[in-house]
Coordinates of C-alpha atoms in Angstrom, one line a residue:
M1 CA 9.5 22.6 -5.9
T2 CA 7.9 23.8 -2.7
T3 CA 9.5 22.2 0.3
L4 CA 7.2 20.9 3.0
L5 CA 8.0 19.6 6.5
G6 CA 11.4 18.0 7.2
G7 CA 12.7 17.7 3.7
T8 CA 9.4 16.6 2.3
R9 CA 8.3 17.9 -1.0
P10 CA 6.0 17.4 -4.0
Y11 CA 7.7 15.2 -6.6
T12 CA 6.9 13.8 -10.0
L13 CA 7.9 10.3 -11.0
N14 CA 8.3 9.4 -14.7
A15 CA 6.6 6.1 -15.4
A16 CA 7.7 5.6 -19.1
G17 CA 6.3 9.0 -20.0
I18 CA 3.4 8.9 -17.6
P19 CA 3.7 11.6 -14.9
L20 CA 2.9 10.3 -11.4
S21 CA 2.5 12.9 -8.7
A22 CA 4.1 11.9 -5.4
I23 CA 5.5 13.0 -2.1
L24 CA 9.3 12.6 -1.7
A25 CA 10.7 12.7 1.9
L26 CA 14.4 12.3 2.6
P27 CA 16.2 11.7 5.9
E28 CA 18.1 14.7 7.2
G29 CA 21.8 14.8 7.2
S30 CA 22.5 11.4 5.7
A31 CA 22.0 9.2 2.7
P32 CA 18.9 7.0 2.9
R33 CA 19.2 3.5 4.3
S34 CA 16.4 2.4 2.0
T35 CA 13.6 3.9 0.0
I36 CA 10.0 3.0 0.9
L37 CA 7.5 3.1 -1.9
A38 CA 4.2 3.8 -0.2
I39 CA 1.2 2.9 -2.3
H40 CA -2.3 4.2 -1.3
G41 CA -5.6 2.3 -1.5
R42 CA -8.7 2.7 -3.6
G43 CA -10.2 6.2 -3.8
M44 CA -7.3 7.8 -1.8
R45 CA -4.2 9.8 -2.6
A46 CA -0.5 9.7 -1.6
A47 CA -1.2 11.9 1.5
Y48 CA -2.8 8.9 3.1
W49 CA 0.8 8.2 4.3
N50 CA 1.4 11.6 5.9
S51 CA 1.5 10.3 9.5
F52 CA 4.0 7.5 8.4
I53 CA 6.5 9.8 6.7
P54 CA 8.1 11.6 9.7
L55 CA 8.7 8.4 11.6
A56 CA 10.3 6.6 8.6
T57 CA 12.6 9.5 7.7
S58 CA 13.6 9.9 11.4
L59 CA 15.0 6.3 11.1
G60 CA 17.0 7.1 8.0
H61 CA 14.7 5.9 5.2
A62 CA 13.5 7.9 2.2
V63 CA 9.8 7.7 1.4
L64 CA 8.2 7.9 -2.0
A65 CA 4.4 8.1 -1.5
V66 CA 3.0 7.9 -4.9
D67 CA -0.4 8.8 -6.5
R68 CA -1.1 5.5 -8.4
P69 CA -1.7 5.6 -12.1
G70 CA -5.1 7.0 -12.7
Y71 CA -4.9 9.3 -9.7
G72 CA -3.4 12.7 -9.2
D73 CA -1.4 14.1 -12.1
S74 CA -2.0 11.1 -14.3
A75 CA -5.8 11.1 -14.0
N76 CA -6.3 13.2 -17.1
L77 CA -3.9 11.1 -19.2
L78 CA -5.4 7.9 -17.9
P79 CA -9.1 8.6 -17.5
E80 CA -9.9 4.9 -17.3
G81 CA -6.9 4.3 -15.1
Q82 CA -4.9 1.1 -15.3
G83 CA -5.4 -2.5 -14.2
L84 CA -3.4 -3.6 -11.2
A85 CA -0.8 -5.5 -13.2
A86 CA -0.3 -2.5 -15.5
Q87 CA 0.0 -0.2 -12.4
A88 CA 2.8 -2.4 -11.2
E89 CA 4.6 -2.1 -14.6
S90 CA 4.2 1.7 -14.4
L91 CA 5.6 1.7 -10.8
H92 CA 8.6 -0.4 -11.9
A93 CA 9.3 2.1 -14.7
A94 CA 9.0 5.0 -12.3
L95 CA 11.3 3.3 -9.7
K96 CA 13.9 2.6 -12.4
E97 CA 13.9 6.2 -13.5
H98 CA 14.1 7.5 -9.9
A99 CA 16.9 5.2 -9.0
A100 CA 19.0 6.4 -11.9
G101 CA 19.2 9.8 -10.4
H102 CA 18.8 9.3 -6.6
D103 CA 20.4 7.2 -3.9
I104 CA 17.8 4.6 -2.9
G105 CA 20.0 3.0 -0.2
A106 CA 19.9 -0.8 0.1
G107 CA 16.9 -1.0 -2.1
V108 CA 13.1 -0.4 -2.3
F109 CA 10.7 -1.6 0.4
L110 CA 7.1 -1.8 -0.8
L111 CA 4.3 -0.6 1.6
G112 CA 0.8 -0.9 0.4
H113 CA -2.7 -0.4 1.7
S114 CA -5.9 -2.1 0.4
D115 CA -5.8 -1.9 -3.4
G116 CA -2.4 -0.4 -3.0
G117 CA -1.4 -3.7 -1.3
K118 CA -2.7 -5.6 -4.3
V119 CA -0.5 -3.4 -6.6
A120 CA 2.5 -3.9 -4.2
L121 CA 2.0 -7.7 -4.6
H122 CA 1.9 -7.4 -8.4
T123 CA 5.0 -5.3 -8.2
A124 CA 6.8 -7.8 -6.1
A125 CA 5.9 -10.6 -8.5
T126 CA 7.6 -9.0 -11.4
D127 CA 11.2 -7.9 -12.0
G128 CA 11.7 -4.2 -12.8
G129 CA 15.5 -4.0 -12.4
V130 CA 15.5 -2.2 -9.0
P131 CA 16.3 -4.3 -5.9
L132 CA 13.3 -5.0 -3.7
L133 CA 13.8 -5.6 0.0
G134 CA 10.4 -6.7 1.3
L135 CA 6.7 -6.0 1.2
D136 CA 4.3 -4.9 4.0
A137 CA 0.6 -4.6 3.2
S138 CA -2.5 -3.9 5.3
G139 CA -6.2 -4.2 4.3
V140 CA -5.6 -6.7 1.5
G141 CA -6.7 -10.3 1.9
Y142 CA -7.3 -13.4 -0.2
R143 CA -11.1 -13.9 -0.2
Y144 CA -13.7 -11.2 0.4
N145 CA -16.0 -11.3 3.3
P146 CA -19.3 -12.6 1.9
E147 CA -21.1 -9.8 3.6
A148 CA -19.0 -7.3 1.6
L149 CA -19.6 -8.6 -1.9
H150 CA -22.9 -6.9 -2.5
F151 CA -21.5 -3.4 -1.8
P152 CA -20.1 -1.2 -4.6
S153 CA -16.3 -1.2 -4.7
T154 CA -16.0 2.5 -3.9
L155 CA -15.8 4.6 -0.8
G156 CA -19.5 5.5 -1.1
G157 CA -22.6 3.6 -1.8
G158 CA -23.2 2.4 1.7
A159 CA -19.7 0.9 2.3
T160 CA -18.7 3.4 5.0
K161 CA -18.6 0.7 7.7
L162 CA -16.5 -1.6 5.6
N163 CA -14.0 1.2 4.9
W164 CA -13.7 2.5 8.4
G165 CA -15.1 0.2 11.1
P166 CA -16.2 1.7 14.4
L167 CA -15.8 5.5 14.3
P168 CA -14.1 5.7 17.8
L169 CA -11.1 4.0 16.3
Y170 CA -10.2 7.3 14.6
P171 CA -9.2 10.7 16.1
R172 CA -11.8 13.4 16.2
G173 CA -11.9 15.3 12.9
T174 CA -10.5 12.4 10.8
F175 CA -13.5 12.1 8.5
Q176 CA -13.6 15.8 7.8
A177 CA -9.8 15.9 7.2
S178 CA -9.9 12.8 5.0
R179 CA -12.1 14.5 2.4
A180 CA -8.9 16.0 1.1
L181 CA -7.5 12.5 0.5
L182 CA -10.4 11.2 -1.6
S183 CA -10.2 10.7 -5.3
P184 CA -12.5 9.0 -7.8
T185 CA -11.6 5.3 -8.4
P186 CA -10.6 4.7 -12.0
P187 CA -13.0 2.3 -13.8
R188 CA -10.4 -0.3 -14.8
E189 CA -9.4 -0.6 -11.2
S190 CA -13.0 -1.1 -10.0
A191 CA -13.6 -3.6 -12.8
E192 CA -10.9 -5.9 -11.4
T193 CA -12.3 -6.1 -7.8
L194 CA -14.0 -9.5 -8.1
R195 CA -11.0 -11.0 -10.0
W196 CA -8.6 -10.5 -7.2
P197 CA -8.6 -14.0 -5.7
A198 CA -7.7 -15.5 -9.0
Q199 CA -5.1 -12.8 -9.7
Y200 CA -3.5 -13.5 -6.3
E201 CA -3.4 -17.2 -7.0
D202 CA -1.6 -16.5 -10.2
L203 CA 1.0 -14.1 -8.8
A204 CA 1.7 -15.4 -5.3
D205 CA 4.4 -18.0 -6.1
R206 CA 6.4 -15.3 -8.0
V207 CA 6.9 -13.1 -5.0
R208 CA 10.5 -13.7 -3.9
I209 CA 10.9 -11.2 -1.1
P210 CA 9.8 -11.3 2.6
V211 CA 6.1 -10.4 3.1
R212 CA 4.1 -9.2 6.1
L213 CA 0.4 -9.0 5.9
T214 CA -1.5 -7.1 8.6
F215 CA -5.3 -7.4 9.3
A216 CA -7.1 -4.9 11.5
E217 CA -9.3 -6.2 14.2
H218 CA -12.3 -4.5 12.6
E219 CA -11.4 -5.3 9.0
A220 CA -14.7 -6.0 7.2
W221 CA -13.8 -6.3 3.5
W222 CA -11.9 -9.6 3.9
D223 CA -12.6 -13.1 5.2
L224 CA -10.4 -13.3 8.3
D225 CA -11.1 -17.0 9.0
P226 CA -7.7 -18.4 10.1
A227 CA -7.9 -21.2 7.5
V228 CA -8.4 -18.6 4.7
L229 CA -5.4 -16.5 5.8
T230 CA -3.2 -19.6 6.2
A231 CA -4.1 -20.5 2.7
M232 CA -3.2 -17.0 1.6
A233 CA 0.2 -17.3 3.2
A234 CA 0.8 -20.8 1.9
R235 CA 0.6 -19.6 -1.7
L236 CA 3.7 -17.4 -1.2
T237 CA 5.9 -20.4 -1.8
S238 CA 8.9 -18.4 -3.1
S239 CA 9.0 -15.8 -0.3
P240 CA 11.7 -16.5 2.2
R241 CA 9.5 -15.3 5.0
V242 CA 5.8 -14.7 5.4
A243 CA 4.2 -13.1 8.5
L244 CA 0.5 -12.7 9.2
E245 CA -0.4 -10.2 11.9
H246 CA -3.5 -8.8 13.5
L247 CA -3.7 -5.3 14.8
P248 CA -6.1 -4.7 17.8
A249 CA -8.3 -1.6 17.9
A250 CA -8.0 -0.8 14.2
G251 CA -10.3 -0.5 11.2
H252 CA -9.6 -0.9 7.5
N253 CA -7.9 2.5 7.2
I254 CA -5.2 1.7 9.8
S255 CA -2.9 4.6 9.0
L256 CA -5.6 7.2 9.7
G257 CA -6.7 5.7 13.1
H258 CA -5.4 5.7 16.7
A259 CA -3.5 2.5 15.9
A260 CA -1.5 4.1 13.2
A261 CA 1.6 4.7 15.2
A262 CA 1.7 1.2 16.5
Y263 CA 1.3 -0.2 13.0
H264 CA 3.9 2.1 11.5
L265 CA 6.5 1.1 14.1
R266 CA 5.8 -2.6 13.2
V267 CA 6.3 -1.8 9.5
L268 CA 9.6 -0.3 10.2
M269 CA 10.7 -3.1 12.5
F270 CA 9.9 -5.5 9.7
L271 CA 11.9 -3.3 7.3
E272 CA 14.9 -3.6 9.6
E273 CA 14.7 -7.3 9.3
C274 CA 14.7 -7.1 5.5
L275 CA 17.8 -4.9 5.3
P276 CA 21.1 -6.6 4.5
P277 CA 23.5 -6.9 7.4
P278 CA 26.0 -4.0 7.8
G279 CA 28.9 -4.5 5.5
A280 CA 27.1 -7.1 3.4

């Protein structure tokens, strides 16, 4: 395979016979302390996490940034895509296959954005045989902002403000460069959009790992009323720790904005808290 920057290379995960294209990045000179499964949002690709990968590997973690089922190499095999729960099953199968041949460190830490955060929560709510350390998600809430419900659930159709927030939150050239990240949203994924609140209510009490949820200051897809977010956290009754955080000067696509570095550092700080003590 072609090697990219710092031990980063294209990679293919085997999800029970479904090929999932991915980016695999390993720390240099040592075994990984953990493996981070980075799960992109709706209409994006694994490269959404490009700015996160160097920081994570510099701190000793492996990163698997995956093209979700229905995206990338699996798009032709799954032209309708998969529902969120089915995507979680596929990711569990892929993780199990990967762990059989690679050192994953202390376990797998789930990192999800937007619909990828929904898939991460589904993944955390089911047992796939690979130890999960914790979950960090941004851009995924409990109840939609009422003003967002009349927009199509895609990156187009007039939803630009919802997906990005104020344009000055992003470096010059971001929108031109981001075109390479875009991918059609599979129909099955789009069809589930309005069912998310009920799905979350069903899965939340089955999540048994620490959870951190981050909401951008200019997040427009979700209802950010404190009572709604408190209710979201309260449903995670089996999680040993739940943190709700707000990130100033950020829009929905946090990892593409000026606030990305601050957010990524906070992700990795939370991961440190989820790792077992040395010698445990």
